[in-house]
Amino acid sequence: MPTDRNDLPTSAEVFTAAQNIAGRVHRTPLISSGQINGITGANLWFKCEHLQKVGAFKARGASNALTRLPPDTGRVATHSSGNHGAALAWAAAERGLACTVVMPETAPAAKRAAVAGYGAEIVTCGSTLDDREAALEKVVAQTGAHVVPPFDDRRIIAGQGTVALEIMQQCREQGFTPDIVVAPVGGGGLLAGVGLAIAALAPDVLVIGAEPAGADDAQRSLRGGVHISTQEPRTIADGLRTTLGRRNYAIARRTVRDVVTVSERGIVNAMRLLWTRTKQLVEPSAAVPLAAVLEHGARFRNKKVALVLTGGNMDLDRVAEFFSEPSEEDESP
């Protein structure tokens, strides 16, 4: 079903979101690595959203969404594989609101612990998006909670877009404009928000999404011109296992140049590079943009490229698994 343009956030809403969340979230660093530049043949800058509140860019969207709640709201609810749930739980606690988070049974233990640590009630469900949404409907029916969706929501999209506002400001402070901005894509809240912001600030800058080959619905949707709303993802990048949202798809069609896919081995190699060369502890989803540069080198060579490192909520109990011999997930098509 086509999305009504009036139902989509605007670039102006991204600028408003920046005002709404000022002082509530961090202005995260933008760093570079000469060693990684030498390896890739590109000039890369990494936007360190793994150093954001709750360890992920999701704090931006959640914080913005809660500034737009109906005045009588006492409880909020969502579904999430981890980072959005933690962000909403944190933002709700900051405002004295109760919070319920529906989480798939496949969610990493570290992310479940983070959500619980911010005081949210956790409801466990199956691994598909349909499972999540059905469980969330029950929560709302039982509690009357106000739903804050993880990605297909104009408040969330606008909040995530503030990442790009900061990137462009920080690049200007260092005396350059990037040629390309790369963001990982799962549900697409970040990619859509970045697209809106860049379209307003610097329309000549290319926005490219990156996703695992085992969760490639965004690429298939944008290249095929038909929104794909279901998939069976197989990837270690747990934050990117959701499907592209309806609003996010509509925005990305107008503002995103392309989406590229990467292998599971490529994600692990990129994560290793980031850990060892920049000393930044990022989770698999955050390594996907660097994997895109490594595996699609010709597109990025000699370009100035800003990459969003989306989160650092790493399940340390799985480190040995990630860096061992290829698993079944490494063979995702």
PDB file of C-alpha atoms in Angstrom, residues 21-319:
ATOM      1  CA  ILE A  21      16.934  16.218  22.554  1.00  0.00           C
ATOM      2  CA  ALA A  22      19.642  18.844  23.122  1.00  0.00           C
ATOM      3  CA  GLY A  23      21.242  18.229  26.504  1.00  0.00           C
ATOM      4  CA  ARG A  24      19.620  14.803  26.816  1.00  0.00           C
ATOM      5  CA  VAL A  25      21.961  12.874  24.510  1.00  0.00           C
ATOM      6  CA  HIS A  26      25.676  13.055  23.729  1.00  0.00           C
ATOM      7  CA  ARG A  27      27.313  14.798  20.794  1.00  0.00           C
ATOM      8  CA  THR A  28      29.386  11.755  19.923  1.00  0.00           C
ATOM      9  CA  PRO A  29      32.914  11.948  18.463  1.00  0.00           C
ATOM     10  CA  LEU A  30      33.812  11.698  14.779  1.00  0.00           C
ATOM     11  CA  ILE A  31      37.134   9.863  14.484  1.00  0.00           C
ATOM     12  CA  SER A  32      39.415   8.548  11.764  1.00  0.00           C
ATOM     13  CA  SER A  33      42.101   5.881  11.441  1.00  0.00           C
ATOM     14  CA  GLY A  34      45.099   6.284   9.160  1.00  0.00           C
ATOM     15  CA  GLN A  35      45.649   2.524   9.206  1.00  0.00           C
ATOM     16  CA  ILE A  36      42.109   1.727   8.068  1.00  0.00           C
ATOM     17  CA  ASN A  37      42.328   4.464   5.434  1.00  0.00           C
ATOM     18  CA  GLY A  38      45.453   2.767   4.106  1.00  0.00           C
ATOM     19  CA  ILE A  39      43.715  -0.593   3.979  1.00  0.00           C
ATOM     20  CA  THR A  40      40.593   0.688   2.223  1.00  0.00           C
ATOM     21  CA  GLY A  41      42.060   3.384  -0.024  1.00  0.00           C
ATOM     22  CA  ALA A  42      39.332   5.740   1.213  1.00  0.00           C
ATOM     23  CA  ASN A  43      39.254   8.606   3.703  1.00  0.00           C
ATOM     24  CA  LEU A  44      36.929   7.338   6.414  1.00  0.00           C
ATOM     25  CA  TRP A  45      35.427   9.051   9.427  1.00  0.00           C
ATOM     26  CA  PHE A  46      33.555   7.050  12.032  1.00  0.00           C
ATOM     27  CA  LYS A  47      30.591   8.573  13.882  1.00  0.00           C
ATOM     28  CA  CYS A  48      30.836   6.966  17.321  1.00  0.00           C
ATOM     29  CA  GLU A  49      27.228   6.323  18.273  1.00  0.00           C
ATOM     30  CA  HIS A  50      28.365   3.303  20.277  1.00  0.00           C
ATOM     31  CA  LEU A  51      29.449   5.971  22.793  1.00  0.00           C
ATOM     32  CA  GLN A  52      25.917   7.409  22.892  1.00  0.00           C
ATOM     33  CA  LYS A  53      23.576   7.128  25.869  1.00  0.00           C
ATOM     34  CA  VAL A  54      22.601   3.445  26.326  1.00  0.00           C
ATOM     35  CA  GLY A  55      25.428   2.570  23.931  1.00  0.00           C
ATOM     36  CA  ALA A  56      23.515   3.178  20.696  1.00  0.00           C
ATOM     37  CA  PHE A  57      22.070   5.849  18.396  1.00  0.00           C
ATOM     38  CA  LYS A  58      18.605   4.628  19.414  1.00  0.00           C
ATOM     39  CA  ALA A  59      18.707   7.032  22.374  1.00  0.00           C
ATOM     40  CA  ARG A  60      18.092   9.865  19.912  1.00  0.00           C
ATOM     41  CA  GLY A  61      14.832   8.576  18.495  1.00  0.00           C
ATOM     42  CA  ALA A  62      13.486   7.360  21.835  1.00  0.00           C
ATOM     43  CA  SER A  63      14.264  10.652  23.541  1.00  0.00           C
ATOM     44  CA  ASN A  64      12.623  12.635  20.754  1.00  0.00           C
ATOM     45  CA  ALA A  65       9.539  10.406  20.737  1.00  0.00           C
ATOM     46  CA  LEU A  66       8.949  10.923  24.434  1.00  0.00           C
ATOM     47  CA  THR A  67       8.929  14.694  24.018  1.00  0.00           C
ATOM     48  CA  ARG A  68       5.886  14.215  21.775  1.00  0.00           C
ATOM     49  CA  LEU A  69       3.728  12.002  24.023  1.00  0.00           C
ATOM     50  CA  PRO A  70       0.104  12.744  24.909  1.00  0.00           C
ATOM     51  CA  PRO A  71       0.102  14.521  28.296  1.00  0.00           C
ATOM     52  CA  ASP A  72      -1.758  11.743  30.134  1.00  0.00           C
ATOM     53  CA  THR A  73       0.719   8.977  29.160  1.00  0.00           C
ATOM     54  CA  GLY A  74       1.790   6.801  32.089  1.00  0.00           C
ATOM     55  CA  ARG A  75       3.294   3.796  30.309  1.00  0.00           C
ATOM     56  CA  VAL A  76       5.081   3.268  27.011  1.00  0.00           C
ATOM     57  CA  ALA A  77       5.724   0.019  25.179  1.00  0.00           C
ATOM     58  CA  THR A  78       7.610  -1.260  22.163  1.00  0.00           C
ATOM     59  CA  HIS A  79       9.173  -4.319  20.562  1.00  0.00           C
ATOM     60  CA  SER A  80      12.913  -4.517  20.086  1.00  0.00           C
ATOM     61  CA  SER A  81      15.854  -6.878  19.684  1.00  0.00           C
ATOM     62  CA  GLY A  82      17.672  -4.771  22.252  1.00  0.00           C
ATOM     63  CA  ASN A  83      18.995  -1.278  21.574  1.00  0.00           C
ATOM     64  CA  HIS A  84      15.676   0.498  20.972  1.00  0.00           C
ATOM     65  CA  GLY A  85      14.206  -1.288  23.977  1.00  0.00           C
ATOM     66  CA  ALA A  86      17.060  -0.115  26.184  1.00  0.00           C
ATOM     67  CA  ALA A  87      16.788   3.407  24.784  1.00  0.00           C
ATOM     68  CA  LEU A  88      13.050   3.592  25.429  1.00  0.00           C
ATOM     69  CA  ALA A  89      13.459   2.121  28.916  1.00  0.00           C
ATOM     70  CA  TRP A  90      16.143   4.730  29.684  1.00  0.00           C
ATOM     71  CA  ALA A  91      14.119   7.631  28.273  1.00  0.00           C
ATOM     72  CA  ALA A  92      10.987   6.473  30.110  1.00  0.00           C
ATOM     73  CA  ALA A  93      12.841   6.199  33.416  1.00  0.00           C
ATOM     74  CA  GLU A  94      14.186   9.728  32.911  1.00  0.00           C
ATOM     75  CA  ARG A  95      10.571  10.943  32.744  1.00  0.00           C
ATOM     76  CA  GLY A  96       9.119   8.712  35.449  1.00  0.00           C
ATOM     77  CA  LEU A  97       7.136   6.553  33.023  1.00  0.00           C
ATOM     78  CA  ALA A  98       6.590   2.788  33.167  1.00  0.00           C
ATOM     79  CA  CYS A  99       7.895   0.807  30.191  1.00  0.00           C
ATOM     80  CA  THR A 100       7.276  -2.629  28.674  1.00  0.00           C
ATOM     81  CA  VAL A 101       9.542  -4.075  25.978  1.00  0.00           C
ATOM     82  CA  VAL A 102       8.612  -7.097  23.856  1.00  0.00           C
ATOM     83  CA  MET A 103      11.831  -8.915  22.933  1.00  0.00           C
ATOM     84  CA  PRO A 104      12.361 -11.917  20.642  1.00  0.00           C
ATOM     85  CA  GLU A 105      13.680 -15.073  22.230  1.00  0.00           C
ATOM     86  CA  THR A 106      16.786 -14.700  20.040  1.00  0.00           C
ATOM     87  CA  ALA A 107      17.755 -11.336  21.554  1.00  0.00           C
ATOM     88  CA  PRO A 108      21.298 -11.343  23.009  1.00  0.00           C
ATOM     89  CA  ALA A 109      21.450 -11.849  26.757  1.00  0.00           C
ATOM     90  CA  ALA A 110      23.506  -8.670  27.159  1.00  0.00           C
ATOM     91  CA  LYS A 111      20.784  -6.613  25.513  1.00  0.00           C
ATOM     92  CA  ARG A 112      18.042  -8.223  27.595  1.00  0.00           C
ATOM     93  CA  ALA A 113      20.052  -7.383  30.705  1.00  0.00           C
ATOM     94  CA  ALA A 114      20.432  -3.778  29.556  1.00  0.00           C
ATOM     95  CA  VAL A 115      16.686  -3.371  29.025  1.00  0.00           C
ATOM     96  CA  ALA A 116      15.956  -4.836  32.443  1.00  0.00           C
ATOM     97  CA  GLY A 117      18.680  -2.680  33.976  1.00  0.00           C
ATOM     98  CA  TYR A 118      16.828   0.471  32.955  1.00  0.00           C
ATOM     99  CA  GLY A 119      13.738  -0.789  34.768  1.00  0.00           C
ATOM    100  CA  ALA A 120      11.571  -2.034  31.915  1.00  0.00           C
ATOM    101  CA  GLU A 121       9.313  -5.072  32.057  1.00  0.00           C
ATOM    102  CA  ILE A 122      10.319  -7.611  29.388  1.00  0.00           C
ATOM    103  CA  VAL A 123       7.845  -9.813  27.498  1.00  0.00           C
ATOM    104  CA  THR A 124       9.452 -12.583  25.439  1.00  0.00           C
ATOM    105  CA  CYS A 125       8.096 -13.568  22.019  1.00  0.00           C
ATOM    106  CA  GLY A 126       9.038 -15.506  18.864  1.00  0.00           C
ATOM    107  CA  SER A 127      11.693 -14.309  16.464  1.00  0.00           C
ATOM    108  CA  THR A 128       9.618 -12.903  13.576  1.00  0.00           C
ATOM    109  CA  LEU A 129       8.274  -9.372  13.184  1.00  0.00           C
ATOM    110  CA  ASP A 130       4.733 -10.792  13.239  1.00  0.00           C
ATOM    111  CA  ASP A 131       5.507 -12.448  16.588  1.00  0.00           C
ATOM    112  CA  ARG A 132       6.744  -9.155  17.989  1.00  0.00           C
ATOM    113  CA  GLU A 133       3.767  -7.154  16.815  1.00  0.00           C
ATOM    114  CA  ALA A 134       1.242  -9.712  18.069  1.00  0.00           C
ATOM    115  CA  ALA A 135       2.844  -9.740  21.511  1.00  0.00           C
ATOM    116  CA  LEU A 136       2.922  -5.947  21.595  1.00  0.00           C
ATOM    117  CA  GLU A 137      -0.781  -5.780  20.735  1.00  0.00           C
ATOM    118  CA  LYS A 138      -1.509  -7.952  23.794  1.00  0.00           C
ATOM    119  CA  VAL A 139       0.574  -5.678  26.006  1.00  0.00           C
ATOM    120  CA  VAL A 140      -1.318  -2.616  24.793  1.00  0.00           C
ATOM    121  CA  ALA A 141      -4.681  -4.333  25.287  1.00  0.00           C
ATOM    122  CA  GLN A 142      -3.747  -5.271  28.846  1.00  0.00           C
ATOM    123  CA  THR A 143      -2.036  -2.052  29.958  1.00  0.00           C
ATOM    124  CA  GLY A 144      -3.189   0.757  27.692  1.00  0.00           C
ATOM    125  CA  ALA A 145       0.447   1.654  27.013  1.00  0.00           C
ATOM    126  CA  HIS A 146       1.386   4.223  24.375  1.00  0.00           C
ATOM    127  CA  VAL A 147       3.368   2.454  21.643  1.00  0.00           C
ATOM    128  CA  VAL A 148       6.704   3.907  20.539  1.00  0.00           C
ATOM    129  CA  PRO A 149       7.651   1.815  17.477  1.00  0.00           C
ATOM    130  CA  PRO A 150      11.331   0.952  17.000  1.00  0.00           C
ATOM    131  CA  PHE A 151      11.726   2.412  13.511  1.00  0.00           C
ATOM    132  CA  ASP A 152       8.520   3.006  11.496  1.00  0.00           C
ATOM    133  CA  ASP A 153       7.524   6.186  13.305  1.00  0.00           C
ATOM    134  CA  ARG A 154       7.992   9.819  12.292  1.00  0.00           C
ATOM    135  CA  ARG A 155       9.247  10.832  15.769  1.00  0.00           C
ATOM    136  CA  ILE A 156      11.809   8.033  15.749  1.00  0.00           C
ATOM    137  CA  ILE A 157      12.966   8.755  12.188  1.00  0.00           C
ATOM    138  CA  ALA A 158      13.395  12.452  12.964  1.00  0.00           C
ATOM    139  CA  GLY A 159      15.358  11.702  16.118  1.00  0.00           C
ATOM    140  CA  GLN A 160      17.707   9.292  14.377  1.00  0.00           C
ATOM    141  CA  GLY A 161      18.302  11.862  11.645  1.00  0.00           C
ATOM    142  CA  THR A 162      20.081  14.093  14.157  1.00  0.00           C
ATOM    143  CA  VAL A 163      23.095  11.796  13.704  1.00  0.00           C
ATOM    144  CA  ALA A 164      23.544  13.240  10.212  1.00  0.00           C
ATOM    145  CA  LEU A 165      23.167  16.826  11.433  1.00  0.00           C
ATOM    146  CA  GLU A 166      26.082  16.250  13.784  1.00  0.00           C
ATOM    147  CA  ILE A 167      28.149  14.491  11.120  1.00  0.00           C
ATOM    148  CA  MET A 168      27.810  17.414   8.732  1.00  0.00           C
ATOM    149  CA  GLN A 169      28.593  19.953  11.437  1.00  0.00           C
ATOM    150  CA  GLN A 170      31.656  18.018  12.603  1.00  0.00           C
ATOM    151  CA  CYS A 171      32.914  17.598   9.037  1.00  0.00           C
ATOM    152  CA  ARG A 172      32.575  21.338   8.461  1.00  0.00           C
ATOM    153  CA  GLU A 173      34.527  21.984  11.640  1.00  0.00           C
ATOM    154  CA  GLN A 174      37.322  19.852  10.205  1.00  0.00           C
ATOM    155  CA  GLY A 175      37.197  21.702   6.903  1.00  0.00           C
ATOM    156  CA  PHE A 176      35.578  19.238   4.505  1.00  0.00           C
ATOM    157  CA  THR A 177      32.288  17.873   3.226  1.00  0.00           C
ATOM    158  CA  PRO A 178      31.893  14.096   2.903  1.00  0.00           C
ATOM    159  CA  ASP A 179      31.214  12.568  -0.478  1.00  0.00           C
ATOM    160  CA  ILE A 180      29.229   9.675   1.009  1.00  0.00           C
ATOM    161  CA  VAL A 181      27.473   8.855   4.270  1.00  0.00           C
ATOM    162  CA  VAL A 182      26.961   5.148   5.000  1.00  0.00           C
ATOM    163  CA  ALA A 183      24.481   3.861   7.597  1.00  0.00           C
ATOM    164  CA  PRO A 184      23.480   0.289   8.393  1.00  0.00           C
ATOM    165  CA  VAL A 185      19.858  -0.587   7.747  1.00  0.00           C
ATOM    166  CA  GLY A 186      17.514  -2.957   9.520  1.00  0.00           C
ATOM    167  CA  GLY A 187      14.136  -1.345  10.096  1.00  0.00           C
ATOM    168  CA  GLY A 188      15.444   1.782   8.410  1.00  0.00           C
ATOM    169  CA  GLY A 189      14.764   4.497  10.997  1.00  0.00           C
ATOM    170  CA  LEU A 190      18.393   5.604  10.944  1.00  0.00           C
ATOM    171  CA  LEU A 191      18.785   5.394   7.163  1.00  0.00           C
ATOM    172  CA  ALA A 192      15.553   7.335   6.557  1.00  0.00           C
ATOM    173  CA  GLY A 193      16.489   9.992   9.104  1.00  0.00           C
ATOM    174  CA  VAL A 194      19.976  10.368   7.656  1.00  0.00           C
ATOM    175  CA  GLY A 195      18.473  10.623   4.180  1.00  0.00           C
ATOM    176  CA  LEU A 196      16.120  13.418   5.252  1.00  0.00           C
ATOM    177  CA  ALA A 197      18.874  15.384   6.961  1.00  0.00           C
ATOM    178  CA  ILE A 198      21.399  15.058   4.141  1.00  0.00           C
ATOM    179  CA  ALA A 199      18.794  15.953   1.515  1.00  0.00           C
ATOM    180  CA  ALA A 200      18.206  19.229   3.358  1.00  0.00           C
ATOM    181  CA  LEU A 201      21.796  20.089   4.233  1.00  0.00           C
ATOM    182  CA  ALA A 202      23.889  18.723   1.363  1.00  0.00           C
ATOM    183  CA  PRO A 203      21.886  17.114  -1.445  1.00  0.00           C
ATOM    184  CA  ASP A 204      25.060  16.349  -3.422  1.00  0.00           C
ATOM    185  CA  VAL A 205      26.258  13.986  -0.673  1.00  0.00           C
ATOM    186  CA  LEU A 206      25.350  10.380  -1.424  1.00  0.00           C
ATOM    187  CA  VAL A 207      23.561   8.345   1.242  1.00  0.00           C
ATOM    188  CA  ILE A 208      24.174   4.611   1.031  1.00  0.00           C
ATOM    189  CA  GLY A 209      22.680   1.907   3.215  1.00  0.00           C
ATOM    190  CA  ALA A 210      24.521  -1.272   4.196  1.00  0.00           C
ATOM    191  CA  GLU A 211      22.974  -4.536   5.357  1.00  0.00           C
ATOM    192  CA  PRO A 212      23.904  -8.207   5.727  1.00  0.00           C
ATOM    193  CA  ALA A 213      23.372 -10.416   2.685  1.00  0.00           C
ATOM    194  CA  GLY A 214      21.360 -12.690   4.969  1.00  0.00           C
ATOM    195  CA  ALA A 215      18.912  -9.842   5.710  1.00  0.00           C
ATOM    196  CA  ASP A 216      18.777  -8.044   2.373  1.00  0.00           C
ATOM    197  CA  ASP A 217      15.168  -6.873   2.215  1.00  0.00           C
ATOM    198  CA  ALA A 218      16.129  -3.186   1.998  1.00  0.00           C
ATOM    199  CA  GLN A 219      18.314  -3.727  -1.047  1.00  0.00           C
ATOM    200  CA  ARG A 220      15.684  -5.863  -2.756  1.00  0.00           C
ATOM    201  CA  SER A 221      12.969  -3.317  -1.914  1.00  0.00           C
ATOM    202  CA  LEU A 222      14.839  -0.268  -3.199  1.00  0.00           C
ATOM    203  CA  ARG A 223      16.329  -1.884  -6.274  1.00  0.00           C
ATOM    204  CA  GLY A 224      13.115  -3.691  -7.189  1.00  0.00           C
ATOM    205  CA  GLY A 225      10.753  -0.812  -6.431  1.00  0.00           C
ATOM    206  CA  VAL A 226       8.433  -3.002  -4.341  1.00  0.00           C
ATOM    207  CA  HIS A 227       8.433  -2.879  -0.537  1.00  0.00           C
ATOM    208  CA  ILE A 228       9.339  -6.293   0.917  1.00  0.00           C
ATOM    209  CA  SER A 229       7.865  -6.568   4.392  1.00  0.00           C
ATOM    210  CA  THR A 230       8.771 -10.142   5.359  1.00  0.00           C
ATOM    211  CA  GLN A 231      12.006 -12.111   5.467  1.00  0.00           C
ATOM    212  CA  GLU A 232      13.778 -14.818   7.471  1.00  0.00           C
ATOM    213  CA  PRO A 233      17.035 -13.101   8.429  1.00  0.00           C
ATOM    214  CA  ARG A 234      20.226 -15.067   9.049  1.00  0.00           C
ATOM    215  CA  THR A 235      22.996 -12.837  10.353  1.00  0.00           C
ATOM    216  CA  ILE A 236      25.106 -12.216  13.432  1.00  0.00           C
ATOM    217  CA  ALA A 237      24.104  -8.536  13.167  1.00  0.00           C
ATOM    218  CA  ASP A 238      21.104  -8.918  15.484  1.00  0.00           C
ATOM    219  CA  GLY A 239      20.213  -5.227  15.287  1.00  0.00           C
ATOM    220  CA  LEU A 240      19.605  -5.548  11.534  1.00  0.00           C
ATOM    221  CA  ARG A 241      17.268  -8.531  11.501  1.00  0.00           C
ATOM    222  CA  THR A 242      14.090  -6.452  11.234  1.00  0.00           C
ATOM    223  CA  THR A 243      12.482  -5.574   7.905  1.00  0.00           C
ATOM    224  CA  LEU A 244      12.408  -2.115   6.362  1.00  0.00           C
ATOM    225  CA  GLY A 245       9.492  -0.051   7.674  1.00  0.00           C
ATOM    226  CA  ARG A 246       6.784   1.380   5.443  1.00  0.00           C
ATOM    227  CA  ARG A 247       7.615   5.054   6.081  1.00  0.00           C
ATOM    228  CA  ASN A 248      11.321   4.297   5.974  1.00  0.00           C
ATOM    229  CA  TYR A 249      11.009   2.669   2.561  1.00  0.00           C
ATOM    230  CA  ALA A 250       9.085   5.646   1.188  1.00  0.00           C
ATOM    231  CA  ILE A 251      11.713   8.102   2.452  1.00  0.00           C
ATOM    232  CA  ALA A 252      14.658   5.962   1.343  1.00  0.00           C
ATOM    233  CA  ARG A 253      13.291   5.790  -2.211  1.00  0.00           C
ATOM    234  CA  ARG A 254      13.656   9.573  -2.401  1.00  0.00           C
ATOM    235  CA  THR A 255      16.834  10.162  -0.401  1.00  0.00           C
ATOM    236  CA  VAL A 256      19.063   7.055  -0.533  1.00  0.00           C
ATOM    237  CA  ARG A 257      21.244   6.335  -3.562  1.00  0.00           C
ATOM    238  CA  ASP A 258      21.628   2.584  -2.972  1.00  0.00           C
ATOM    239  CA  VAL A 259      21.852  -0.226  -0.434  1.00  0.00           C
ATOM    240  CA  VAL A 260      24.778  -2.664  -0.576  1.00  0.00           C
ATOM    241  CA  THR A 261      25.052  -6.029   1.144  1.00  0.00           C
ATOM    242  CA  VAL A 262      27.942  -7.643   2.989  1.00  0.00           C
ATOM    243  CA  SER A 263      28.919 -11.162   4.003  1.00  0.00           C
ATOM    244  CA  GLU A 264      28.995 -12.518   7.530  1.00  0.00           C
ATOM    245  CA  ARG A 265      32.747 -13.008   7.249  1.00  0.00           C
ATOM    246  CA  GLY A 266      33.007  -9.392   6.106  1.00  0.00           C
ATOM    247  CA  ILE A 267      31.140  -8.194   9.207  1.00  0.00           C
ATOM    248  CA  VAL A 268      33.503 -10.115  11.485  1.00  0.00           C
ATOM    249  CA  ASN A 269      36.574  -8.826   9.643  1.00  0.00           C
ATOM    250  CA  ALA A 270      35.328  -5.245   9.896  1.00  0.00           C
ATOM    251  CA  MET A 271      34.554  -5.661  13.584  1.00  0.00           C
ATOM    252  CA  ARG A 272      38.062  -7.004  14.167  1.00  0.00           C
ATOM    253  CA  LEU A 273      39.567  -4.022  12.344  1.00  0.00           C
ATOM    254  CA  LEU A 274      37.570  -1.561  14.413  1.00  0.00           C
ATOM    255  CA  TRP A 275      38.491  -3.276  17.651  1.00  0.00           C
ATOM    256  CA  THR A 276      42.187  -3.537  16.886  1.00  0.00           C
ATOM    257  CA  ARG A 277      42.907  -0.355  14.871  1.00  0.00           C
ATOM    258  CA  THR A 278      40.588   2.164  16.517  1.00  0.00           C
ATOM    259  CA  LYS A 279      40.180   0.426  19.911  1.00  0.00           C
ATOM    260  CA  GLN A 280      36.421   0.961  19.663  1.00  0.00           C
ATOM    261  CA  LEU A 281      34.267  -1.866  21.019  1.00  0.00           C
ATOM    262  CA  VAL A 282      31.387  -2.052  18.556  1.00  0.00           C
ATOM    263  CA  GLU A 283      28.747  -4.717  18.033  1.00  0.00           C
ATOM    264  CA  PRO A 284      28.323  -6.596  14.726  1.00  0.00           C
ATOM    265  CA  SER A 285      25.598  -4.307  13.376  1.00  0.00           C
ATOM    266  CA  ALA A 286      27.877  -1.286  13.769  1.00  0.00           C
ATOM    267  CA  ALA A 287      30.632  -2.939  11.722  1.00  0.00           C
ATOM    268  CA  VAL A 288      28.416  -3.394   8.653  1.00  0.00           C
ATOM    269  CA  PRO A 289      29.226   0.014   7.057  1.00  0.00           C
ATOM    270  CA  LEU A 290      32.972  -0.664   7.243  1.00  0.00           C
ATOM    271  CA  ALA A 291      32.346  -4.145   5.820  1.00  0.00           C
ATOM    272  CA  ALA A 292      30.592  -2.414   2.917  1.00  0.00           C
ATOM    273  CA  VAL A 293      33.665  -0.280   2.219  1.00  0.00           C
ATOM    274  CA  LEU A 294      35.931  -3.336   2.412  1.00  0.00           C
ATOM    275  CA  GLU A 295      33.771  -5.502   0.149  1.00  0.00           C
ATOM    276  CA  HIS A 296      32.713  -2.809  -2.333  1.00  0.00           C
ATOM    277  CA  GLY A 297      36.006  -0.955  -2.483  1.00  0.00           C
ATOM    278  CA  ALA A 298      35.644   0.569  -5.941  1.00  0.00           C
ATOM    279  CA  ARG A 299      32.590   2.586  -4.861  1.00  0.00           C
ATOM    280  CA  PHE A 300      34.468   4.242  -2.031  1.00  0.00           C
ATOM    281  CA  ARG A 301      38.101   4.463  -3.133  1.00  0.00           C
ATOM    282  CA  ASN A 302      39.554   7.988  -2.823  1.00  0.00           C
ATOM    283  CA  LYS A 303      36.242   9.258  -1.442  1.00  0.00           C
ATOM    284  CA  LYS A 304      35.592  11.060   1.843  1.00  0.00           C
ATOM    285  CA  VAL A 305      33.175   8.737   3.638  1.00  0.00           C
ATOM    286  CA  ALA A 306      31.366   9.090   6.977  1.00  0.00           C
ATOM    287  CA  LEU A 307      30.297   5.783   8.548  1.00  0.00           C
ATOM    288  CA  VAL A 308      27.838   5.480  11.439  1.00  0.00           C
ATOM    289  CA  LEU A 309      29.027   3.103  14.179  1.00  0.00           C
ATOM    290  CA  THR A 310      25.560   2.460  15.516  1.00  0.00           C
ATOM    291  CA  GLY A 311      26.069   0.590  18.784  1.00  0.00           C
ATOM    292  CA  GLY A 312      28.438  -0.994  21.232  1.00  0.00           C
ATOM    293  CA  ASN A 313      26.203  -3.323  23.217  1.00  0.00           C
ATOM    294  CA  MET A 314      28.341  -6.338  22.541  1.00  0.00           C
ATOM    295  CA  ASP A 315      27.496  -9.753  23.951  1.00  0.00           C
ATOM    296  CA  LEU A 316      30.980 -10.527  25.266  1.00  0.00           C
ATOM    297  CA  ASP A 317      30.051 -14.163  25.870  1.00  0.00           C
ATOM    298  CA  ARG A 318      29.873 -14.589  22.060  1.00  0.00           C
ATOM    299  CA  VAL A 319      33.251 -13.081  21.224  1.00  0.00           C
TER     300      VAL A 319
END
